[in-house]
Amino acid sequence: MKSLKGRSFLTLKDFTTEEILALLHLSLELKAKKKGASYDASLQGKLLAGKNIVLIFDKSSTRTRCSFEVAAFDEGAQVTFLTNSQMGKKESIEDTAKVLGRLYDGIQYRGFSPAVIREIAQHSQVPVWNGLTDDDHPTQVLADVLTAMEHTGKDPNQLKFAYIGDGRNNVSNALMIGAAKLGMEYRIAAPKELFPDESLVASLAEDAKLSGAKIVVTTDPNEAVKGVDVIYTDVWVSMGEEDQTEKRVKLLKEYQVTMDLLKASSNPEVLFEHCLPSFHDLNTSVAQQIHEQFGLRELEVTDEVFRSSHSVVFDEAENRMHTIKAVMVATLTDLL
Ligand code: CP
Ligand code: NVA
C-alpha cells in the first residue's frame, strides 16, 4: 500500500478497503501506545513533533475538537483553534486556504456545505480533515467500527450494523460508505421521507460488490435489527436543520431505540452505539424545549438503553481520539 502522506481525509469514498483497514490498525497501535501497552516500535517518540495544525469549526463540537487537540498534543504537534476568522466574510475561502496552507501542516474543518471543505482542500496544498459536514462524518465511522471490533472480536467484514432514525444524515451516510468499503452489512430503518439519497446508495454499489458488503434500506426497525451486532442511532435533527424539528419528531417517534428493539435483534450481546451528543433524558436545554413542545422525555434512544450494559457510547467517544490521531499520523508522516 502507498503511504497516505499528503492526502486529505474528506470522505471514506476516497480510500480503499486496504487503506481504511490500515487506519483502523494504526488506531489500535496508537491506543496501545497511549495506554502503556506494547505497541509497534516504529511508533515510538513524538510522531507529530514540529507540526502545526489548525482547527476550524463553523458548527459546535465537543468530541471532535477535543480529539484533534488531545491527539495532536499527545504526539507533539501545536494546535490553533481558529475562531472569528475572515474566511467567507472578508476573505474568500480560496485565499484563506492558501494562507493557512503556508502556515500549517494540516487543517481540520467542520461546517455545512461539502463544497467549502473541498475548496479548502483544493487550495491549501496540505492535508484537510473533514470533522463533519452536512453530508458526511468520516472520522466518526473509524471510531464506530473500531469500537464494534473491540467489543465483538470480529473483523469489519463480519460486522452487521442497523442504523435506526434519520437515514439520510451525515452520520448514516458516512457509515454506509464505510460499510460498503469494509464489506459490512449495513441496514437502515427510516421512514420513506428520510431514506438515504438514491444516488449515494447507487454510487456505492461497485464498492459493495468488491468488498461483499450488503446495504439494506427498510421502513421496519424490527426487521432491520434481526441478528445484528450493533444498533446505531443519531439525533433526529442535525445541526443546521433546527427548523425541521416538528416534522422530524412526528416522522421519527416510532423509530426510537428501546429495550424492546434491542430484544428484537435476538442477539443478547447486541451493542448500542451513538455518535453523541444524545437526547436520552431532559438534562439539556434543547431536550427541555422539545419536552415542553411535544411532551417527549427521550428522543432517539431511551435513557434505559443509553445507560444499559449494551451501550458502548463512551468507548466510542474515546475512540474518536485514537482514530483521529491515526488519521493525522497517516497523512502527515510516512509511518503508514
Ligand atoms: N460525535 C461528534 O462529532 O461529536 P461532537 O459534535 O461533540 O464533535
Ligand atoms: N448528525 C449530527 C451528528 C453530530 C455529531 C449532526 O450533524 O448534528
CSV table of C-alpha atoms and ligand atoms in Angstrom, one decimal:
chain,number,residue,atom,x,y,z
A,1,MET,CA,0.0,0.0,0.0
A,2,LYS,CA,1.2,3.5,-0.8
A,3,SER,CA,1.8,5.9,2.1
A,4,LEU,CA,-1.1,8.2,2.8
A,5,LYS,CA,1.2,11.1,3.5
A,6,GLY,CA,-0.1,14.4,2.0
A,7,ARG,CA,-3.6,13.0,1.4
A,8,SER,CA,-6.7,14.8,2.6
A,9,PHE,CA,-9.4,12.9,4.6
A,10,LEU,CA,-12.7,14.3,3.2
A,11,THR,CA,-14.7,11.2,2.8
A,12,LEU,CA,-14.1,7.4,3.1
A,13,LYS,CA,-15.2,7.2,-0.6
A,14,ASP,CA,-11.6,8.4,-1.4
A,15,PHE,CA,-10.0,5.5,0.4
A,16,THR,CA,-9.6,1.8,-0.5
A,17,THR,CA,-10.5,-1.0,1.8
A,18,GLU,CA,-6.9,-1.7,2.5
A,19,GLU,CA,-6.2,2.0,3.4
A,20,ILE,CA,-9.2,2.1,5.8
A,21,LEU,CA,-8.1,-1.2,7.4
A,22,ALA,CA,-4.6,0.2,7.8
A,23,LEU,CA,-6.0,3.3,9.6
A,24,LEU,CA,-8.0,1.1,12.0
A,25,HIS,CA,-4.9,-1.0,12.7
A,26,LEU,CA,-2.8,2.2,13.3
A,27,SER,CA,-5.6,3.5,15.7
A,28,LEU,CA,-5.2,0.3,17.7
A,29,GLU,CA,-1.4,0.6,17.9
A,30,LEU,CA,-1.7,4.3,18.9
A,31,LYS,CA,-4.3,3.4,21.5
A,32,ALA,CA,-2.0,0.7,22.9
A,33,LYS,CA,0.9,3.3,23.0
A,34,LYS,CA,-1.3,5.8,24.9
A,35,LYS,CA,-2.4,3.1,27.4
A,36,GLY,CA,1.1,1.9,28.1
A,37,ALA,CA,0.6,-1.5,26.5
A,38,SER,CA,3.0,-3.0,24.0
A,39,TYR,CA,2.9,-1.4,20.5
A,40,ASP,CA,4.6,-1.3,17.2
A,41,ALA,CA,8.2,0.0,17.9
A,42,SER,CA,8.1,2.2,14.8
A,43,LEU,CA,5.6,4.4,16.5
A,44,GLN,CA,7.9,5.4,19.4
A,45,GLY,CA,8.6,9.1,20.1
A,46,LYS,CA,6.5,12.2,19.3
A,47,LEU,CA,5.2,11.4,15.8
A,48,LEU,CA,3.9,14.9,15.0
A,49,ALA,CA,6.7,16.9,16.6
A,50,GLY,CA,7.2,20.2,14.8
A,51,LYS,CA,3.8,20.1,13.1
A,52,ASN,CA,1.3,22.9,13.3
A,53,ILE,CA,-2.4,22.2,13.0
A,54,VAL,CA,-5.4,24.5,12.6
A,55,LEU,CA,-8.9,23.6,13.6
A,56,ILE,CA,-11.9,25.5,12.1
A,57,PHE,CA,-15.4,24.8,13.4
A,58,ASP,CA,-18.4,26.5,11.8
A,59,LYS,CA,-20.6,24.2,13.9
A,60,SER,CA,-20.5,23.3,17.6
A,61,SER,CA,-18.3,20.3,18.8
A,62,THR,CA,-17.1,18.6,21.9
A,63,ARG,CA,-15.7,15.3,20.9
A,64,THR,CA,-14.2,16.2,17.5
A,65,ARG,CA,-12.5,19.3,18.7
A,66,CYS,CA,-11.1,17.8,21.8
A,67,SER,CA,-10.0,14.6,20.0
A,68,PHE,CA,-8.0,16.6,17.5
A,69,GLU,CA,-6.4,18.7,20.2
A,70,VAL,CA,-5.5,15.8,22.6
A,71,ALA,CA,-4.3,13.6,19.7
A,72,ALA,CA,-2.1,16.5,18.4
A,73,PHE,CA,-0.7,17.3,21.9
A,74,ASP,CA,0.0,13.6,22.6
A,75,GLU,CA,2.2,13.4,19.5
A,76,GLY,CA,3.9,16.7,20.0
A,77,ALA,CA,2.0,18.9,17.5
A,78,GLN,CA,0.9,22.5,18.2
A,79,VAL,CA,-2.8,23.5,17.6
A,80,THR,CA,-4.6,26.7,16.8
A,81,PHE,CA,-8.4,26.7,17.4
A,82,LEU,CA,-9.4,29.3,14.8
A,83,THR,CA,-12.4,31.4,15.7
A,84,ASN,CA,-13.7,34.6,14.2
A,85,SER,CA,-11.5,34.3,11.1
A,86,GLN,CA,-12.0,36.3,7.9
A,87,MET,CA,-12.9,33.2,5.9
A,88,GLY,CA,-16.0,33.7,3.8
A,89,LYS,CA,-16.7,37.1,5.2
A,90,LYS,CA,-13.9,39.5,4.2
A,91,GLU,CA,-11.6,36.9,2.6
A,92,SER,CA,-12.5,34.2,0.1
A,93,ILE,CA,-12.3,30.5,1.0
A,94,GLU,CA,-9.6,30.1,-1.7
A,95,ASP,CA,-7.4,32.9,-0.3
A,96,THR,CA,-7.8,31.8,3.3
A,97,ALA,CA,-6.9,28.2,2.3
A,98,LYS,CA,-3.8,29.4,0.6
A,99,VAL,CA,-2.7,31.4,3.7
A,100,LEU,CA,-3.4,28.6,6.1
A,101,GLY,CA,-1.5,26.2,3.8
A,102,ARG,CA,1.6,28.4,4.1
A,103,LEU,CA,1.4,28.3,7.9
A,104,TYR,CA,0.1,24.9,8.9
A,105,ASP,CA,0.8,21.3,8.1
A,106,GLY,CA,-2.8,20.2,8.4
A,107,ILE,CA,-6.3,21.7,8.5
A,108,GLN,CA,-9.4,20.3,10.3
A,109,TYR,CA,-12.7,21.7,9.0
A,110,ARG,CA,-16.3,21.2,10.4
A,111,GLY,CA,-19.1,23.0,8.6
A,112,PHE,CA,-22.1,23.0,6.4
A,113,SER,CA,-21.7,22.6,2.7
A,114,PRO,CA,-19.3,19.9,1.4
A,115,ALA,CA,-18.2,22.4,-1.3
A,116,VAL,CA,-16.4,24.5,1.3
A,117,ILE,CA,-14.2,21.8,2.6
A,118,ARG,CA,-13.4,20.7,-1.0
A,119,GLU,CA,-12.4,24.2,-1.8
A,120,ILE,CA,-10.1,24.4,1.2
A,121,ALA,CA,-8.5,21.1,0.2
A,122,GLN,CA,-8.1,22.2,-3.4
A,123,HIS,CA,-6.2,25.4,-2.5
A,124,SER,CA,-4.3,24.7,0.7
A,125,GLN,CA,-1.7,22.2,-0.5
A,126,VAL,CA,-1.8,20.5,2.9
A,127,PRO,CA,-4.0,17.6,4.2
A,128,VAL,CA,-7.5,18.7,5.1
A,129,TRP,CA,-9.6,16.5,7.5
A,130,ASN,CA,-13.4,16.5,7.5
A,131,GLY,CA,-14.6,16.9,11.1
A,132,LEU,CA,-18.3,16.8,9.8
A,133,THR,CA,-20.2,18.4,7.0
A,134,ASP,CA,-23.9,18.3,6.2
A,135,ASP,CA,-23.4,15.1,4.1
A,136,ASP,CA,-20.6,13.2,5.8
A,137,HIS,CA,-18.7,12.5,9.0
A,138,PRO,CA,-15.9,10.1,8.1
A,139,THR,CA,-13.7,10.3,11.2
A,140,GLN,CA,-16.8,9.2,13.2
A,141,VAL,CA,-17.0,5.9,11.3
A,142,LEU,CA,-13.5,4.9,12.1
A,143,ALA,CA,-14.3,5.2,15.8
A,144,ASP,CA,-17.7,3.3,15.4
A,145,VAL,CA,-16.1,0.4,13.6
A,146,LEU,CA,-13.1,0.2,15.9
A,147,THR,CA,-15.4,0.1,18.9
A,148,ALA,CA,-17.5,-2.7,17.4
A,149,MET,CA,-14.3,-4.6,16.5
A,150,GLU,CA,-13.1,-4.3,20.1
A,151,HIS,CA,-16.3,-5.4,21.7
A,152,THR,CA,-17.2,-8.3,19.3
A,153,GLY,CA,-13.7,-9.5,18.4
A,154,LYS,CA,-14.9,-9.5,14.8
A,155,ASP,CA,-13.2,-8.2,11.7
A,156,PRO,CA,-15.1,-5.3,9.9
A,157,ASN,CA,-16.3,-7.6,7.1
A,158,GLN,CA,-18.1,-9.8,9.7
A,159,LEU,CA,-20.0,-6.9,11.3
A,160,LYS,CA,-23.7,-6.2,10.9
A,161,PHE,CA,-24.9,-2.7,11.8
A,162,ALA,CA,-28.5,-1.5,11.9
A,163,TYR,CA,-29.0,2.3,11.9
A,164,ILE,CA,-32.4,3.5,13.1
A,165,GLY,CA,-33.7,7.0,12.5
A,166,ASP,CA,-32.7,9.8,10.1
A,167,GLY,CA,-31.4,7.6,7.3
A,168,ARG,CA,-30.2,10.5,5.2
A,169,ASN,CA,-28.0,12.4,7.6
A,170,ASN,CA,-24.2,12.8,7.7
A,171,VAL,CA,-23.5,10.0,10.2
A,172,SER,CA,-25.7,7.4,8.4
A,173,ASN,CA,-24.2,8.4,5.0
A,174,ALA,CA,-20.7,8.0,6.4
A,175,LEU,CA,-21.5,4.7,8.0
A,176,MET,CA,-23.0,3.5,4.7
A,177,ILE,CA,-19.8,4.5,2.8
A,178,GLY,CA,-17.6,2.8,5.5
A,179,ALA,CA,-19.7,-0.3,5.3
A,180,ALA,CA,-19.5,-0.5,1.5
A,181,LYS,CA,-15.8,-0.2,1.7
A,182,LEU,CA,-15.2,-2.6,4.5
A,183,GLY,CA,-17.6,-5.4,3.5
A,184,MET,CA,-20.1,-4.9,6.3
A,185,GLU,CA,-23.8,-5.4,6.4
A,186,TYR,CA,-25.5,-2.1,6.9
A,187,ARG,CA,-29.2,-1.9,7.4
A,188,ILE,CA,-31.0,1.5,7.6
A,189,ALA,CA,-34.5,1.7,9.1
A,190,ALA,CA,-36.1,5.0,8.4
A,191,PRO,CA,-39.4,6.5,7.3
A,192,LYS,CA,-39.5,6.8,3.5
A,193,GLU,CA,-39.1,10.6,3.7
A,194,LEU,CA,-35.8,10.1,5.4
A,195,PHE,CA,-34.3,7.3,3.2
A,196,PRO,CA,-30.8,7.9,2.0
A,197,ASP,CA,-30.1,9.7,-1.2
A,198,GLU,CA,-30.6,7.1,-4.0
A,199,SER,CA,-27.6,8.4,-5.9
A,200,LEU,CA,-25.3,7.9,-2.9
A,201,VAL,CA,-26.6,4.3,-2.5
A,202,ALA,CA,-26.1,3.7,-6.2
A,203,SER,CA,-22.6,5.2,-6.1
A,204,LEU,CA,-21.6,2.6,-3.5
A,205,ALA,CA,-22.8,-0.5,-5.5
A,206,GLU,CA,-19.4,-1.1,-7.0
A,207,ASP,CA,-17.5,-0.9,-3.7
A,208,ALA,CA,-20.1,-3.1,-2.1
A,209,LYS,CA,-19.8,-5.7,-4.8
A,210,LEU,CA,-16.0,-5.7,-4.4
A,211,SER,CA,-16.0,-5.9,-0.6
A,212,GLY,CA,-19.0,-8.2,-0.2
A,213,ALA,CA,-21.0,-5.5,1.7
A,214,LYS,CA,-24.7,-5.6,1.9
A,215,ILE,CA,-26.7,-2.4,2.1
A,216,VAL,CA,-30.4,-2.7,3.0
A,217,VAL,CA,-32.9,0.1,3.4
A,218,THR,CA,-36.3,-0.5,5.1
A,219,THR,CA,-39.0,1.2,7.0
A,220,ASP,CA,-39.2,-1.5,9.6
A,221,PRO,CA,-36.8,-1.2,12.6
A,222,ASN,CA,-37.7,-4.7,13.9
A,223,GLU,CA,-36.7,-6.2,10.6
A,224,ALA,CA,-33.5,-4.1,10.4
A,225,VAL,CA,-32.2,-5.2,13.8
A,226,LYS,CA,-32.5,-9.0,13.4
A,227,GLY,CA,-29.2,-10.7,14.2
A,228,VAL,CA,-27.1,-7.5,14.1
A,229,ASP,CA,-24.0,-6.8,16.2
A,230,VAL,CA,-24.7,-3.1,16.6
A,231,ILE,CA,-27.8,-1.0,16.8
A,232,TYR,CA,-26.9,2.6,16.0
A,233,THR,CA,-28.8,5.9,16.2
A,234,ASP,CA,-28.2,9.6,15.9
A,235,VAL,CA,-30.1,12.7,16.7
A,236,TRP,CA,-33.4,13.3,14.7
A,237,VAL,CA,-32.4,16.9,13.9
A,238,SER,CA,-28.8,17.6,12.8
A,239,MET,CA,-27.0,20.9,13.3
A,240,GLY,CA,-28.4,23.4,10.9
A,241,GLU,CA,-31.8,21.7,10.5
A,242,GLU,CA,-33.4,23.1,13.6
A,243,ASP,CA,-36.4,24.4,11.6
A,244,GLN,CA,-37.3,20.7,10.8
A,245,THR,CA,-37.8,19.7,14.5
A,246,GLU,CA,-41.6,19.4,14.5
A,247,LYS,CA,-41.6,17.4,11.3
A,248,ARG,CA,-38.8,15.1,12.5
A,249,VAL,CA,-40.4,14.4,15.8
A,250,LYS,CA,-43.6,13.3,14.0
A,251,LEU,CA,-41.7,11.2,11.5
A,252,LEU,CA,-39.3,9.5,13.9
A,253,LYS,CA,-41.4,8.9,17.0
A,254,GLU,CA,-41.8,5.2,16.0
A,255,TYR,CA,-38.0,4.9,15.4
A,256,GLN,CA,-36.9,5.4,19.0
A,257,VAL,CA,-34.3,2.8,20.1
A,258,THR,CA,-35.9,1.0,23.1
A,259,MET,CA,-35.1,-2.2,25.1
A,260,ASP,CA,-37.8,-3.9,23.0
A,261,LEU,CA,-35.9,-3.1,19.8
A,262,LEU,CA,-32.7,-4.4,21.3
A,263,LYS,CA,-34.6,-7.6,22.2
A,264,ALA,CA,-35.9,-7.8,18.6
A,265,SER,CA,-32.3,-8.3,17.4
A,266,SER,CA,-32.3,-11.7,19.2
A,267,ASN,CA,-28.7,-11.0,20.0
A,268,PRO,CA,-28.3,-10.9,23.8
A,269,GLU,CA,-24.9,-9.3,23.2
A,270,VAL,CA,-26.1,-6.6,20.9
A,271,LEU,CA,-24.2,-3.3,21.2
A,272,PHE,CA,-25.8,0.1,21.2
A,273,GLU,CA,-23.8,2.9,19.5
A,274,HIS,CA,-24.4,6.6,19.1
A,275,CYS,CA,-22.0,9.3,17.8
A,276,LEU,CA,-23.3,11.6,20.6
A,277,PRO,CA,-24.5,14.1,21.7
A,278,SER,CA,-27.8,12.3,22.5
A,279,PHE,CA,-31.2,13.3,23.8
A,280,HIS,CA,-31.8,10.4,26.2
A,281,ASP,CA,-33.0,12.5,29.1
A,282,LEU,CA,-34.2,16.0,29.9
A,283,ASN,CA,-30.8,17.3,31.1
A,284,THR,CA,-30.2,19.7,28.2
A,285,SER,CA,-31.9,22.9,27.3
A,286,VAL,CA,-32.8,21.6,23.8
A,287,ALA,CA,-34.4,18.5,25.3
A,288,GLN,CA,-36.4,20.7,27.7
A,289,GLN,CA,-37.7,22.8,24.9
A,290,ILE,CA,-38.8,19.7,22.9
A,291,HIS,CA,-40.4,18.3,26.1
A,292,GLU,CA,-42.4,21.5,26.5
A,293,GLN,CA,-43.5,21.5,22.9
A,294,PHE,CA,-44.1,17.8,22.2
A,295,GLY,CA,-44.2,16.1,25.6
A,296,LEU,CA,-41.4,13.7,24.9
A,297,ARG,CA,-38.9,12.9,27.7
A,298,GLU,CA,-36.5,10.9,25.5
A,299,LEU,CA,-35.9,11.2,21.7
A,300,GLU,CA,-33.8,8.9,19.6
A,301,VAL,CA,-32.9,6.5,22.4
A,302,THR,CA,-34.4,5.7,25.8
A,303,ASP,CA,-32.4,6.5,28.9
A,304,GLU,CA,-32.7,2.8,29.8
A,305,VAL,CA,-30.9,1.7,26.6
A,306,PHE,CA,-28.3,4.6,26.8
A,307,ARG,CA,-27.3,3.6,30.3
A,308,SER,CA,-27.5,-0.2,29.8
A,309,SER,CA,-24.7,-2.7,29.6
A,310,HIS,CA,-25.3,-2.9,25.8
A,311,SER,CA,-24.3,0.8,25.4
A,312,VAL,CA,-20.7,1.4,24.3
A,313,VAL,CA,-21.1,5.1,23.6
A,314,PHE,CA,-18.3,6.3,25.8
A,315,ASP,CA,-15.8,3.8,24.5
A,316,GLU,CA,-16.9,5.0,21.1
A,317,ALA,CA,-16.3,8.7,22.2
A,318,GLU,CA,-12.8,7.8,23.4
A,319,ASN,CA,-12.1,6.1,20.2
A,320,ARG,CA,-12.7,9.3,18.3
A,321,MET,CA,-9.3,10.5,19.7
A,322,HIS,CA,-7.4,7.3,18.9
A,323,THR,CA,-8.8,7.2,15.3
A,324,ILE,CA,-8.3,10.9,14.6
A,325,LYS,CA,-4.7,10.6,15.8
A,326,ALA,CA,-4.3,7.8,13.3
A,327,VAL,CA,-5.7,9.9,10.5
A,328,MET,CA,-3.3,12.8,11.4
A,329,VAL,CA,-0.2,10.5,11.8
A,330,ALA,CA,-1.0,8.7,8.5
A,331,THR,CA,-1.5,11.8,6.4
A,332,LEU,CA,1.3,13.9,8.0
A,333,THR,CA,4.1,11.3,8.1
A,334,ASP,CA,5.2,8.3,6.1
A,335,LEU,CA,4.7,5.9,9.0
A,336,LEU,CA,1.9,4.0,7.3
B,1,CP,N1,-19.7,12.9,17.5
B,1,CP,C1,-19.3,14.1,17.4
B,1,CP,O1,-18.9,14.5,16.3
B,1,CP,O2,-19.4,14.9,18.5
B,1,CP,P1,-19.1,16.4,18.6
B,1,CP,O3,-20.2,17.1,17.8
B,1,CP,O4,-19.1,16.8,20.0
B,1,CP,O5,-17.8,16.8,18.0
B,2,NVA,N1,-26.0,14.2,12.7
B,2,NVA,C1,-25.4,15.0,13.8
B,2,NVA,C2,-24.1,14.5,14.2
B,2,NVA,C3,-23.4,15.2,15.3
B,2,NVA,C4,-22.1,14.6,15.7
B,2,NVA,C5,-25.3,16.5,13.3
B,2,NVA,O1,-24.9,16.7,12.2
B,2,NVA,O2,-25.7,17.3,14.1
